[in-house]
mmCIF file of C-alpha atoms in Angstrom:
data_model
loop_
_atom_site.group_PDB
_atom_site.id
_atom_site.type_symbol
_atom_site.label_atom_id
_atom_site.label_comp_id
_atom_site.label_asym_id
_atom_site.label_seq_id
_atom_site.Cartn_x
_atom_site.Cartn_y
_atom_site.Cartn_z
ATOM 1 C CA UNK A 1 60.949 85.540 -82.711
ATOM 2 C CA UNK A 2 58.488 82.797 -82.700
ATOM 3 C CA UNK A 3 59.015 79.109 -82.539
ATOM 4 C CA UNK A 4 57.174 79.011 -85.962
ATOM 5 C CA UNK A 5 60.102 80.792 -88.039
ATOM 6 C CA UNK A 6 62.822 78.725 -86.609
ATOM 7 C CA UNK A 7 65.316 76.813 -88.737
ATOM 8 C CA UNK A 8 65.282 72.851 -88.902
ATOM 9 C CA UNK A 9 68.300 71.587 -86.457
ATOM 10 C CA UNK A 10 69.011 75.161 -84.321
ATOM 11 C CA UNK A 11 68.498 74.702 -80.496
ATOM 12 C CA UNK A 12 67.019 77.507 -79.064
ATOM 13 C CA UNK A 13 66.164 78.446 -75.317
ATOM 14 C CA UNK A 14 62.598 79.435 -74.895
ATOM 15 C CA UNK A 15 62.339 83.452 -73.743
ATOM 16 C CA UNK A 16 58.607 83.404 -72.917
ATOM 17 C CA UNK A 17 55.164 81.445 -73.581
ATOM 18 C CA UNK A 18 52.223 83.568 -74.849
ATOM 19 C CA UNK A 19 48.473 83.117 -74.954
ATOM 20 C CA UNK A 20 45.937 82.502 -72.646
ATOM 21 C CA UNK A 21 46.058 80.632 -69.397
ATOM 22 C CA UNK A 22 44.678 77.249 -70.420
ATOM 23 C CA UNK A 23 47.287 77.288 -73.680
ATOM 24 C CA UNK A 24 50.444 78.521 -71.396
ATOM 25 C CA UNK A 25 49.481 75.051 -68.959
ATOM 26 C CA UNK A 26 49.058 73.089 -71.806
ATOM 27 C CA UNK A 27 52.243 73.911 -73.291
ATOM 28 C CA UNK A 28 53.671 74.016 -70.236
ATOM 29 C CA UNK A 29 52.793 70.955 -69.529
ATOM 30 C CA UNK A 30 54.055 69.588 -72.748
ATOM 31 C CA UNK A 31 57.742 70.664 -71.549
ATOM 32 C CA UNK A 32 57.349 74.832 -73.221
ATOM 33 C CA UNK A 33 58.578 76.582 -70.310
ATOM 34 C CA UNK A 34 60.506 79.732 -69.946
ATOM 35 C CA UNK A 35 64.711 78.620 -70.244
ATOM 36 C CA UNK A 36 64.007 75.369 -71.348
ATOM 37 C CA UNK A 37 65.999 74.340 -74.776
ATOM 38 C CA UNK A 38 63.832 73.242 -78.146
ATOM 39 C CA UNK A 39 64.960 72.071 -81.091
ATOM 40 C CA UNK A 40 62.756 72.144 -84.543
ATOM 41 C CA UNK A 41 63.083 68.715 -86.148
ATOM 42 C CA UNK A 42 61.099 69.603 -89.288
ATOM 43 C CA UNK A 43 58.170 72.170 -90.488
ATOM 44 C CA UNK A 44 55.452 70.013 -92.482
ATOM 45 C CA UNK A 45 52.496 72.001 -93.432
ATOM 46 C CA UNK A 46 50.550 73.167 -90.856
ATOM 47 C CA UNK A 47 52.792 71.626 -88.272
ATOM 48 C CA UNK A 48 56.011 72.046 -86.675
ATOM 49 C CA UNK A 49 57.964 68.858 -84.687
ATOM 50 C CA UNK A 50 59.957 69.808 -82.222
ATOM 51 C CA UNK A 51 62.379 68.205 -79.945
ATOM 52 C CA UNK A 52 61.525 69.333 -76.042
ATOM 53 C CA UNK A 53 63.547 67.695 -73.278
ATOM 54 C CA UNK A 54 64.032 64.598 -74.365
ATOM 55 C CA UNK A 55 60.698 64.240 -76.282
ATOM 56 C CA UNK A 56 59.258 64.709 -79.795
ATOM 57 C CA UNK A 57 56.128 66.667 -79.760
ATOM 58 C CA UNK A 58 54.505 67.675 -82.512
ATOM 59 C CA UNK A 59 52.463 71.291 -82.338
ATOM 60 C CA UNK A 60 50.413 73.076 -84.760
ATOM 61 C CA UNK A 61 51.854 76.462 -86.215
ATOM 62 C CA UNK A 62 49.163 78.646 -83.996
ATOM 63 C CA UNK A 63 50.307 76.920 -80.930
ATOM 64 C CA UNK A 64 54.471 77.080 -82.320
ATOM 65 C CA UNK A 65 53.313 80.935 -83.052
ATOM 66 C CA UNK A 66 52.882 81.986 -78.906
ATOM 67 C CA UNK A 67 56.268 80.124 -78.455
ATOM 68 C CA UNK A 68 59.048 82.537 -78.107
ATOM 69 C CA UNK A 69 62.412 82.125 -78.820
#
């Protein structure tokens, strides 16, 4: 399921990163990789905060959407 339709609190490991090549680096680079853990902190709008190692990052639902979990 995407990282979009997560509930607030449940760590999840990541299964795969969609999208096109320059969005897989950038999430990638943001700490989205395949096996990693992420945590939703809270789902405001049209964004969704997450907790990725050790960081809060904050992602808008399109990106969160290409996230699988």
């Amino acid at each position: 399921m995407p990282l979009s339709m997560v509930s607030a609190g449940e760590p999840m490991r990541i299964k795969r990163v969609g999208g096109k090549a320059e969005v897989k680096k950038f999430l990638e680079n943001l700490g989205f990789v395949a096996g990693g853990v992420v945590t939703v902190v809270s789902d405001i709008g049209g964004s969704v905060i997450v907790n990725v190692k050790d960081s809060r990052v904050a992602i808008g639902r399109d990106m969160a959407n290409k996230i699988m979990v």
